Short mmCIF file of N, CA, C and O in Angstrom, two decimals:
data_model
loop_
_atom_site.label_atom_id
_atom_site.label_comp_id
_atom_site.label_asym_id
_atom_site.label_seq_id
_atom_site.Cartn_x
_atom_site.Cartn_y
_atom_site.Cartn_z
N GLN A 1 -43.84 4.15 -39.86
CA GLN A 1 -43.00 3.86 -40.13
C GLN A 1 -41.60 4.46 -39.73
O GLN A 1 -41.73 5.52 -39.80
N VAL A 2 -40.46 3.60 -39.62
CA VAL A 2 -39.72 4.23 -38.57
C VAL A 2 -38.31 4.37 -40.13
O VAL A 2 -38.18 3.03 -40.04
N GLN A 3 -37.57 5.29 -40.01
CA GLN A 3 -36.51 5.22 -40.56
C GLN A 3 -35.23 5.20 -40.04
O GLN A 3 -34.83 6.29 -39.33
N LEU A 4 -34.11 4.37 -40.56
CA LEU A 4 -32.74 4.32 -39.20
C LEU A 4 -32.06 4.63 -40.38
O LEU A 4 -31.81 4.15 -41.37
N VAL A 5 -30.54 5.34 -40.00
CA VAL A 5 -29.19 6.04 -40.25
C VAL A 5 -28.36 5.70 -39.47
O VAL A 5 -28.34 5.99 -38.56
N GLU A 6 -27.47 4.74 -39.87
CA GLU A 6 -26.33 4.53 -39.45
C GLU A 6 -25.01 5.19 -39.57
O GLU A 6 -25.15 5.38 -41.13
N SER A 7 -24.34 5.61 -39.01
CA SER A 7 -23.23 6.14 -39.43
C SER A 7 -21.73 5.66 -38.18
O SER A 7 -22.06 5.67 -37.20
N GLY A 8 -20.47 6.25 -38.44
CA GLY A 8 -19.88 5.80 -37.58
C GLY A 8 -18.25 4.74 -38.19
O GLY A 8 -17.50 4.65 -37.31
N GLY A 9 -19.19 4.18 -38.85
CA GLY A 9 -17.86 3.05 -39.17
C GLY A 9 -16.62 3.39 -40.14
O GLY A 9 -16.57 4.30 -40.19
N GLY A 10 -15.87 2.37 -39.74
CA GLY A 10 -14.74 2.86 -40.38
C GLY A 10 -13.52 1.90 -40.53
O GLY A 10 -14.29 0.68 -39.64
N SER A 11 -12.32 1.94 -40.75
CA SER A 11 -11.18 1.07 -41.00
C SER A 11 -10.21 1.25 -39.55
O SER A 11 -9.86 2.31 -39.48
N VAL A 12 -9.91 0.62 -38.98
CA VAL A 12 -9.14 0.90 -37.36
C VAL A 12 -8.42 -0.50 -37.22
O VAL A 12 -8.41 -1.70 -37.44
N GLN A 13 -7.13 0.05 -36.24
CA GLN A 13 -6.46 -1.27 -36.04
C GLN A 13 -7.12 -1.73 -34.75
O GLN A 13 -7.85 -1.51 -34.23
N ALA A 14 -6.08 -2.82 -34.89
CA ALA A 14 -7.14 -4.19 -33.43
C ALA A 14 -6.89 -3.10 -32.37
O ALA A 14 -5.36 -2.85 -32.09
N GLY A 15 -7.59 -3.38 -31.20
CA GLY A 15 -7.17 -2.54 -29.61
C GLY A 15 -7.68 -1.36 -30.28
O GLY A 15 -8.00 -0.52 -28.86
N GLU A 16 -8.03 -0.54 -31.31
CA GLU A 16 -8.46 0.52 -31.18
C GLU A 16 -10.28 0.14 -30.78
O GLU A 16 -10.75 -0.29 -30.82
N SER A 17 -10.75 1.97 -31.01
CA SER A 17 -12.14 1.58 -30.78
C SER A 17 -12.98 3.22 -31.83
O SER A 17 -12.61 3.43 -32.42
N LEU A 18 -14.40 2.76 -31.93
CA LEU A 18 -15.18 3.12 -33.27
C LEU A 18 -16.36 3.77 -32.08
O LEU A 18 -17.10 2.99 -31.23
N ARG A 19 -17.29 4.60 -32.45
CA ARG A 19 -18.54 4.39 -31.94
C ARG A 19 -19.61 4.53 -33.04
O ARG A 19 -19.20 5.33 -33.70
N LEU A 20 -20.74 3.82 -33.21
CA LEU A 20 -21.18 3.65 -34.36
C LEU A 20 -22.70 5.18 -34.02
O LEU A 20 -23.07 4.55 -32.86
N SER A 21 -23.07 5.28 -34.64
CA SER A 21 -24.92 5.87 -34.03
C SER A 21 -25.70 5.49 -35.21
O SER A 21 -25.69 5.12 -36.33
N CYS A 22 -27.29 5.72 -34.70
CA CYS A 22 -28.19 5.39 -35.84
C CYS A 22 -29.67 6.14 -34.99
O CYS A 22 -29.78 6.36 -34.35
N ALA A 23 -29.70 7.49 -36.39
CA ALA A 23 -30.41 8.46 -35.95
C ALA A 23 -31.71 7.70 -36.58
O ALA A 23 -31.89 7.42 -37.88
N ALA A 24 -32.63 8.12 -35.81
CA ALA A 24 -34.24 7.55 -36.04
C ALA A 24 -34.80 8.46 -36.69
O ALA A 24 -35.00 9.30 -36.19
N SER A 25 -36.01 8.73 -37.80
CA SER A 25 -36.84 9.20 -38.18
C SER A 25 -37.87 9.68 -37.08
O SER A 25 -38.47 11.10 -37.11
N LYS A 26 -38.28 8.61 -36.23
CA LYS A 26 -39.39 8.90 -35.53
C LYS A 26 -39.25 8.82 -34.09
O LYS A 26 -38.33 8.42 -33.73
N SER A 27 -39.50 9.88 -33.37
CA SER A 27 -39.44 9.57 -32.04
C SER A 27 -40.08 8.74 -31.23
O SER A 27 -39.99 8.19 -30.05
N SER A 28 -41.30 7.69 -31.77
CA SER A 28 -41.87 6.98 -31.08
C SER A 28 -40.70 5.62 -31.16
O SER A 28 -41.41 4.18 -30.52
N TYR A 29 -39.61 5.63 -32.07
CA TYR A 29 -38.90 4.50 -31.48
C TYR A 29 -37.88 4.18 -30.01
O TYR A 29 -38.21 3.17 -29.72
N SER A 30 -38.20 4.72 -29.41
CA SER A 30 -38.27 5.00 -28.12
C SER A 30 -38.68 3.85 -27.03
O SER A 30 -38.66 3.84 -25.98
N SER A 31 -39.89 3.75 -27.44
CA SER A 31 -41.20 2.97 -26.55
C SER A 31 -40.83 1.54 -26.91
O SER A 31 -41.65 0.83 -26.15
N GLY A 32 -39.88 1.45 -28.03
CA GLY A 32 -39.81 0.00 -28.17
C GLY A 32 -38.76 -0.37 -28.03
O GLY A 32 -37.65 -0.05 -26.77
N CYS A 33 -37.85 -1.87 -28.69
CA CYS A 33 -36.55 -2.23 -28.40
C CYS A 33 -35.76 -1.77 -29.49
O CYS A 33 -36.34 -1.66 -30.94
N MET A 34 -34.41 -1.44 -29.59
CA MET A 34 -33.82 -1.27 -30.59
C MET A 34 -32.53 -1.90 -30.20
O MET A 34 -31.88 -2.21 -28.95
N GLY A 35 -31.50 -2.44 -31.55
CA GLY A 35 -30.59 -3.33 -31.50
C GLY A 35 -30.10 -2.87 -32.22
O GLY A 35 -29.59 -2.65 -33.50
N TRP A 36 -28.32 -3.18 -32.27
CA TRP A 36 -27.46 -3.55 -33.43
C TRP A 36 -27.23 -5.20 -33.76
O TRP A 36 -26.92 -5.99 -33.07
N PHE A 37 -27.32 -5.30 -35.09
CA PHE A 37 -26.54 -6.43 -35.23
C PHE A 37 -25.15 -6.33 -36.45
O PHE A 37 -25.34 -5.34 -36.83
N ARG A 38 -25.01 -7.66 -36.82
CA ARG A 38 -23.68 -7.39 -37.67
C ARG A 38 -23.44 -8.97 -38.58
O ARG A 38 -24.27 -9.72 -38.46
N GLN A 39 -23.46 -8.69 -39.77
CA GLN A 39 -22.73 -9.40 -40.61
C GLN A 39 -21.63 -9.16 -41.02
O GLN A 39 -21.42 -8.52 -41.80
N ALA A 40 -20.52 -10.34 -41.20
CA ALA A 40 -19.51 -10.87 -41.93
C ALA A 40 -19.64 -11.41 -42.95
O ALA A 40 -20.83 -12.38 -43.28
N PRO A 41 -18.68 -11.21 -43.76
CA PRO A 41 -18.92 -11.90 -45.17
C PRO A 41 -19.00 -13.63 -45.18
O PRO A 41 -18.22 -14.05 -44.12
N GLY A 42 -20.15 -13.88 -45.26
CA GLY A 42 -20.64 -15.26 -45.57
C GLY A 42 -21.15 -16.09 -44.39
O GLY A 42 -20.95 -17.54 -44.11
N LYS A 43 -21.14 -15.42 -43.56
CA LYS A 43 -21.82 -15.71 -42.26
C LYS A 43 -23.06 -14.84 -42.02
O LYS A 43 -23.63 -13.90 -42.54
N GLU A 44 -24.05 -15.44 -41.23
CA GLU A 44 -25.41 -14.87 -40.91
C GLU A 44 -24.95 -13.91 -40.19
O GLU A 44 -24.35 -13.32 -39.73
N ARG A 45 -26.53 -12.56 -40.40
CA ARG A 45 -26.21 -11.88 -39.59
C ARG A 45 -26.62 -12.50 -38.11
O ARG A 45 -27.27 -13.21 -37.40
N GLU A 46 -25.96 -11.38 -37.09
CA GLU A 46 -26.32 -12.12 -35.67
C GLU A 46 -26.41 -10.31 -34.62
O GLU A 46 -26.02 -9.51 -35.02
N GLY A 47 -26.63 -10.98 -33.80
CA GLY A 47 -27.25 -10.20 -32.49
C GLY A 47 -25.86 -9.76 -32.05
O GLY A 47 -25.40 -10.63 -31.68
N VAL A 48 -25.93 -8.52 -32.06
CA VAL A 48 -24.77 -7.84 -30.95
C VAL A 48 -25.15 -7.36 -29.63
O VAL A 48 -24.82 -7.66 -28.58
N ALA A 49 -26.21 -6.20 -29.34
CA ALA A 49 -26.70 -5.90 -28.32
C ALA A 49 -28.33 -4.92 -28.40
O ALA A 49 -28.37 -4.79 -29.62
N THR A 50 -28.57 -5.08 -27.27
CA THR A 50 -30.11 -4.60 -27.14
C THR A 50 -30.46 -3.44 -26.28
O THR A 50 -29.93 -3.99 -25.30
N ILE A 51 -31.43 -2.84 -26.66
CA ILE A 51 -31.85 -2.19 -25.56
C ILE A 51 -33.09 -1.38 -25.59
O ILE A 51 -33.39 -1.14 -26.72
N ASP A 52 -33.79 -1.81 -24.18
CA ASP A 52 -35.07 -0.91 -24.24
C ASP A 52 -35.75 0.10 -23.98
O ASP A 52 -34.59 0.79 -23.38
N SER A 53 -36.92 0.11 -23.82
CA SER A 53 -37.45 1.49 -23.46
C SER A 53 -36.62 1.91 -21.86
O SER A 53 -36.70 3.35 -22.03
N GLY A 54 -36.59 0.93 -21.32
CA GLY A 54 -36.21 0.91 -19.90
C GLY A 54 -34.76 1.49 -19.63
O GLY A 54 -33.98 1.59 -18.28
N GLY A 55 -33.91 0.90 -20.66
CA GLY A 55 -32.60 1.03 -20.54
C GLY A 55 -31.85 -0.34 -20.21
O GLY A 55 -30.93 -0.16 -20.18
N THR A 56 -32.89 -1.20 -19.97
CA THR A 56 -32.07 -2.79 -19.85
C THR A 56 -31.68 -3.43 -21.13
O THR A 56 -31.97 -2.77 -22.22
N THR A 57 -30.30 -3.43 -21.34
CA THR A 57 -29.73 -3.94 -22.20
C THR A 57 -29.00 -5.34 -22.35
O THR A 57 -29.24 -5.98 -21.33
N SER A 58 -28.64 -5.89 -23.13
CA SER A 58 -28.30 -7.16 -23.68
C SER A 58 -27.18 -7.25 -24.59
O SER A 58 -27.06 -6.41 -25.72
N TYR A 59 -26.11 -8.45 -23.85
CA TYR A 59 -24.99 -8.34 -25.32
C TYR A 59 -24.55 -9.84 -25.47
O TYR A 59 -24.83 -10.98 -24.89
N ALA A 60 -24.08 -10.03 -27.03
CA ALA A 60 -23.74 -11.40 -27.23
C ALA A 60 -22.44 -10.97 -26.36
O ALA A 60 -21.83 -10.57 -26.11
N ASP A 61 -22.33 -12.87 -26.24
CA ASP A 61 -21.13 -13.10 -25.47
C ASP A 61 -19.67 -12.56 -26.04
O ASP A 61 -18.94 -11.85 -25.01
N SER A 62 -19.74 -12.57 -27.35
CA SER A 62 -18.49 -12.08 -27.88
C SER A 62 -17.88 -10.39 -27.51
O SER A 62 -17.03 -10.31 -27.89
N VAL A 63 -19.00 -9.96 -27.38
CA VAL A 63 -18.54 -8.67 -27.05
C VAL A 63 -18.41 -8.11 -25.79
O VAL A 63 -18.35 -6.76 -25.62
N LYS A 64 -19.15 -8.77 -25.06
CA LYS A 64 -19.50 -7.84 -23.52
C LYS A 64 -18.11 -7.49 -22.68
O LYS A 64 -17.34 -8.58 -23.33
N GLY A 65 -18.10 -6.59 -22.24
CA GLY A 65 -17.24 -6.22 -21.50
C GLY A 65 -16.34 -4.77 -22.39
O GLY A 65 -15.54 -4.42 -22.08
N ARG A 66 -16.44 -4.94 -23.91
CA ARG A 66 -15.94 -4.17 -25.02
C ARG A 66 -17.03 -3.60 -25.38
O ARG A 66 -16.29 -2.12 -25.58
N PHE A 67 -18.10 -3.75 -25.92
CA PHE A 67 -19.18 -2.94 -26.68
C PHE A 67 -20.16 -2.41 -25.43
O PHE A 67 -20.85 -3.18 -24.64
N THR A 68 -20.13 -0.85 -25.73
CA THR A 68 -22.09 -0.39 -25.01
C THR A 68 -22.82 -0.21 -25.51
O THR A 68 -22.43 0.90 -26.64
N ILE A 69 -23.97 -0.61 -25.60
CA ILE A 69 -25.08 0.17 -26.62
C ILE A 69 -25.86 1.37 -25.53
O ILE A 69 -25.87 1.36 -24.07
N SER A 70 -26.15 2.02 -26.03
CA SER A 70 -26.93 3.07 -25.74
C SER A 70 -27.64 4.17 -26.03
O SER A 70 -27.64 4.18 -27.93
N LYS A 71 -28.82 5.19 -25.71
CA LYS A 71 -29.59 5.65 -26.65
C LYS A 71 -29.87 7.25 -25.74
O LYS A 71 -29.81 7.34 -24.71
N ASP A 72 -30.13 8.13 -27.19
CA ASP A 72 -30.27 9.63 -26.41
C ASP A 72 -31.43 10.00 -26.61
O ASP A 72 -31.72 10.31 -28.04
N ASN A 73 -32.59 9.81 -25.67
CA ASN A 73 -33.66 9.85 -26.95
C ASN A 73 -34.38 11.23 -27.12
O ASN A 73 -35.19 11.27 -27.89
N THR A 74 -33.72 12.27 -26.28
CA THR A 74 -33.98 13.71 -26.89
C THR A 74 -32.92 14.30 -28.60
O THR A 74 -33.89 14.86 -29.05
N LYS A 75 -32.07 13.09 -28.64
CA LYS A 75 -32.32 13.14 -30.21
C LYS A 75 -32.55 11.84 -30.95
O LYS A 75 -31.72 11.59 -32.25
N ASN A 76 -33.31 11.04 -30.42
CA ASN A 76 -33.72 10.02 -31.40
C ASN A 76 -32.53 9.22 -32.27
O ASN A 76 -33.07 8.48 -33.36
N THR A 77 -31.21 8.85 -30.94
CA THR A 77 -30.88 8.09 -31.39
C THR A 77 -29.51 7.18 -30.65
O THR A 77 -29.89 7.22 -29.39
N LEU A 78 -29.70 6.37 -31.38
CA LEU A 78 -29.08 4.90 -30.38
C LEU A 78 -27.32 4.81 -30.96
O LEU A 78 -27.12 5.16 -32.66
N TYR A 79 -26.69 4.53 -29.88
CA TYR A 79 -25.22 4.64 -30.25
C TYR A 79 -24.61 3.08 -29.93
O TYR A 79 -25.46 2.17 -29.24
N LEU A 80 -23.39 2.74 -30.61
CA LEU A 80 -22.38 1.58 -29.81
C LEU A 80 -21.09 1.95 -30.02
O LEU A 80 -20.45 2.37 -30.82
N GLN A 81 -21.26 2.45 -28.68
CA GLN A 81 -19.28 2.54 -28.63
C GLN A 81 -18.71 0.80 -28.63
O GLN A 81 -19.06 0.09 -27.67
N MET A 82 -17.44 0.70 -29.45
CA MET A 82 -16.99 -0.24 -28.88
C MET A 82 -15.34 0.01 -29.16
O MET A 82 -14.93 0.57 -29.83
N ASN A 83 -15.08 -0.77 -28.11
CA ASN A 83 -13.83 -0.79 -27.57
C ASN A 83 -12.97 -1.95 -27.98
O ASN A 83 -13.34 -3.34 -27.76
N SER A 84 -11.88 -1.97 -27.51
CA SER A 84 -10.71 -2.68 -28.06
C SER A 84 -11.11 -3.87 -29.13
O SER A 84 -12.06 -5.22 -29.07
N LEU A 85 -11.29 -3.25 -29.90
CA LEU A 85 -11.81 -4.24 -31.12
C LEU A 85 -10.51 -5.27 -31.80
O LEU A 85 -9.99 -5.20 -31.57
N LYS A 86 -11.11 -6.26 -32.26
CA LYS A 86 -10.64 -7.07 -32.60
C LYS A 86 -11.06 -7.31 -34.11
O LYS A 86 -11.93 -7.12 -34.75
N PRO A 87 -9.99 -7.93 -35.24
CA PRO A 87 -10.34 -8.80 -36.43
C PRO A 87 -11.64 -9.29 -36.85
O PRO A 87 -12.54 -9.10 -37.75
N GLU A 88 -11.94 -9.91 -35.56
CA GLU A 88 -13.49 -10.66 -35.78
C GLU A 88 -14.75 -9.99 -35.40
O GLU A 88 -15.72 -10.30 -35.93
N ASP A 89 -14.19 -8.57 -35.15
CA ASP A 89 -15.21 -7.94 -35.14
C ASP A 89 -15.50 -7.43 -36.43
O ASP A 89 -16.97 -6.90 -36.87
N THR A 90 -14.89 -7.71 -37.57
CA THR A 90 -14.87 -6.61 -38.78
C THR A 90 -16.42 -7.43 -39.46
O THR A 90 -16.74 -8.60 -39.72
N ALA A 91 -16.87 -6.00 -40.17
CA ALA A 91 -18.64 -7.04 -40.19
C ALA A 91 -19.30 -5.75 -41.10
O ALA A 91 -18.90 -4.59 -40.23
N MET A 92 -20.46 -5.50 -41.75
CA MET A 92 -21.47 -4.67 -41.76
C MET A 92 -22.10 -4.77 -40.44
O MET A 92 -23.07 -5.65 -39.89
N TYR A 93 -22.42 -3.67 -39.90
CA TYR A 93 -23.16 -3.43 -38.29
C TYR A 93 -24.63 -2.52 -38.79
O TYR A 93 -24.59 -1.47 -39.63
N TYR A 94 -25.77 -3.72 -38.63
CA TYR A 94 -27.02 -2.52 -39.13
C TYR A 94 -27.61 -2.29 -37.76
O TYR A 94 -27.54 -3.02 -36.63
N CYS A 95 -28.17 -1.37 -37.68
CA CYS A 95 -29.16 -0.68 -36.37
C CYS A 95 -30.76 -1.31 -37.00
O CYS A 95 -30.92 -1.20 -37.93
N ALA A 96 -31.52 -1.93 -35.80
CA ALA A 96 -32.74 -2.09 -35.77
C ALA A 96 -33.36 -1.65 -34.66
O ALA A 96 -33.14 -1.40 -33.19
N ALA A 97 -34.55 -1.95 -35.49
CA ALA A 97 -35.76 -1.15 -34.42
C ALA A 97 -37.33 -2.31 -34.66
O ALA A 97 -37.71 -2.52 -35.09
N LYS A 98 -37.80 -2.05 -33.08
CA LYS A 98 -39.04 -3.28 -33.25
C LYS A 98 -39.95 -2.84 -32.14
O LYS A 98 -39.43 -2.24 -31.08
N GLY A 99 -40.96 -3.28 -32.07
CA GLY A 99 -42.29 -3.03 -30.74
C GLY A 99 -42.02 -3.67 -29.78
O GLY A 99 -41.44 -4.61 -30.30
N GLY A 100 -42.42 -3.05 -28.54
CA GLY A 100 -42.27 -4.42 -27.21
C GLY A 100 -41.08 -4.25 -26.87
O GLY A 100 -40.28 -3.52 -27.29
N SER A 101 -41.26 -5.49 -26.01
CA SER A 101 -39.56 -5.92 -25.49
C SER A 101 -38.90 -6.16 -26.32
O SER A 101 -38.75 -6.66 -27.19
N CYS A 102 -37.33 -6.28 -25.44
CA CYS A 102 -36.34 -6.86 -26.51
C CYS A 102 -36.30 -8.66 -26.36
O CYS A 102 -35.79 -8.90 -27.30
N TYR A 103 -36.17 -9.01 -25.19
CA TYR A 103 -36.37 -10.23 -24.67
C TYR A 103 -34.71 -10.96 -25.08
O TYR A 103 -34.55 -11.65 -26.34
N GLY A 104 -33.50 -10.20 -24.34
CA GLY A 104 -32.56 -10.45 -24.66
C GLY A 104 -32.32 -10.00 -25.94
O GLY A 104 -32.14 -8.66 -26.91
N ILE A 105 -31.09 -10.58 -26.95
CA ILE A 105 -30.72 -10.26 -27.95
C ILE A 105 -31.50 -10.14 -29.06
O ILE A 105 -31.05 -9.13 -30.25
N GLY A 106 -32.60 -11.02 -28.75
CA GLY A 106 -33.37 -11.24 -30.33
C GLY A 106 -32.84 -11.26 -31.17
O GLY A 106 -31.96 -12.33 -31.46
N ARG A 107 -33.83 -12.03 -32.27
CA ARG A 107 -33.79 -12.65 -33.89
C ARG A 107 -34.01 -11.60 -34.79
O ARG A 107 -34.39 -11.27 -34.44
N GLU A 108 -33.33 -11.84 -35.77
CA GLU A 108 -33.31 -11.02 -36.73
C GLU A 108 -35.11 -10.69 -37.38
O GLU A 108 -35.34 -9.57 -37.33
N PRO A 109 -35.65 -11.50 -37.78
CA PRO A 109 -37.08 -11.64 -38.16
C PRO A 109 -37.84 -11.09 -37.19
O PRO A 109 -38.93 -10.99 -36.98
N ASP A 110 -37.39 -10.74 -35.71
CA ASP A 110 -38.12 -10.12 -34.74
C ASP A 110 -38.27 -8.79 -35.31
O ASP A 110 -39.40 -7.86 -34.96
N PHE A 111 -37.13 -8.05 -35.78
CA PHE A 111 -36.98 -6.72 -36.18
C PHE A 111 -37.42 -6.26 -37.11
O PHE A 111 -37.35 -6.91 -38.34
N ALA A 112 -38.71 -5.32 -37.34
CA ALA A 112 -39.64 -4.50 -38.46
C ALA A 112 -38.76 -3.48 -39.27
O ALA A 112 -38.40 -3.25 -40.50
N TYR A 113 -37.66 -2.94 -38.20
CA TYR A 113 -37.42 -1.54 -38.95
C TYR A 113 -35.36 -1.86 -39.43
O TYR A 113 -35.13 -2.26 -38.24
N TRP A 114 -34.56 -1.62 -40.31
CA TRP A 114 -33.42 -1.63 -40.56
C TRP A 114 -33.18 -0.68 -41.26
O TRP A 114 -33.56 0.21 -42.21
N GLY A 115 -31.55 -0.29 -40.56
CA GLY A 115 -31.39 0.81 -41.73
C GLY A 115 -30.33 0.00 -42.45
O GLY A 115 -30.32 -1.11 -42.95
N GLN A 116 -29.30 0.77 -43.60
CA GLN A 116 -28.53 0.34 -44.59
C GLN A 116 -27.26 -0.07 -44.41
O GLN A 116 -26.84 -0.87 -45.08
N GLY A 117 -26.80 -0.06 -43.04
CA GLY A 117 -25.62 -0.63 -42.61
C GLY A 117 -24.19 0.24 -42.53
O GLY A 117 -24.50 0.82 -43.19
N THR A 118 -23.55 0.56 -41.50
CA THR A 118 -22.14 0.84 -42.06
C THR A 118 -21.00 -0.31 -41.50
O THR A 118 -21.59 -1.00 -40.93
N GLN A 119 -20.10 -0.23 -42.36
CA GLN A 119 -18.80 -1.04 -42.40
C GLN A 119 -17.74 -0.64 -41.37
O GLN A 119 -17.40 0.18 -40.97
N VAL A 120 -17.55 -1.72 -40.38
CA VAL A 120 -16.61 -1.82 -39.40
C VAL A 120 -15.73 -2.84 -40.19
O VAL A 120 -15.70 -3.92 -40.18
N THR A 121 -14.38 -1.82 -40.14
CA THR A 121 -13.05 -3.34 -40.69
C THR A 121 -11.72 -3.06 -39.48
O THR A 121 -11.28 -2.16 -39.20
N VAL A 122 -11.15 -4.04 -39.11
CA VAL A 122 -10.66 -4.03 -38.25
C VAL A 122 -9.20 -4.93 -38.49
O VAL A 122 -9.77 -6.37 -38.58
N SER A 123 -8.27 -4.33 -39.03
CA SER A 123 -7.06 -5.18 -39.24
C SER A 123 -6.55 -5.62 -38.09
O SER A 123 -5.97 -4.42 -37.15
N SER A 124 -5.27 -6.23 -37.98
CA SER A 124 -4.51 -6.95 -37.02
C SER A 124 -2.88 -6.15 -36.99
O SER A 124 -2.50 -6.07 -38.17
#
């Protein structure tokens, strides 16, 4: 069982930055795929970015060039650096993990483990 705990959310102005962190309970997470999803009120949960065990990353078109996903295997921690934030980035952000490859952004049903979420609010 992998437990994931997100942190780093908050309220910022458009154009500002935030860094989300996701601490994993087991080092075995690093052998699979990890990712960030987000869900805005009234909308479906969508994939934001993924990173596989080899460090290959994938991003949703809406965040390419602004968000960077990374991980520190020595700390069992996943990160999402979010720059140039926009009001449309406002959502609950979730960390997720699964075994095997990422296959791009991935789909919500493919991920077995989820954090509780951290809220990001961007005002104009």
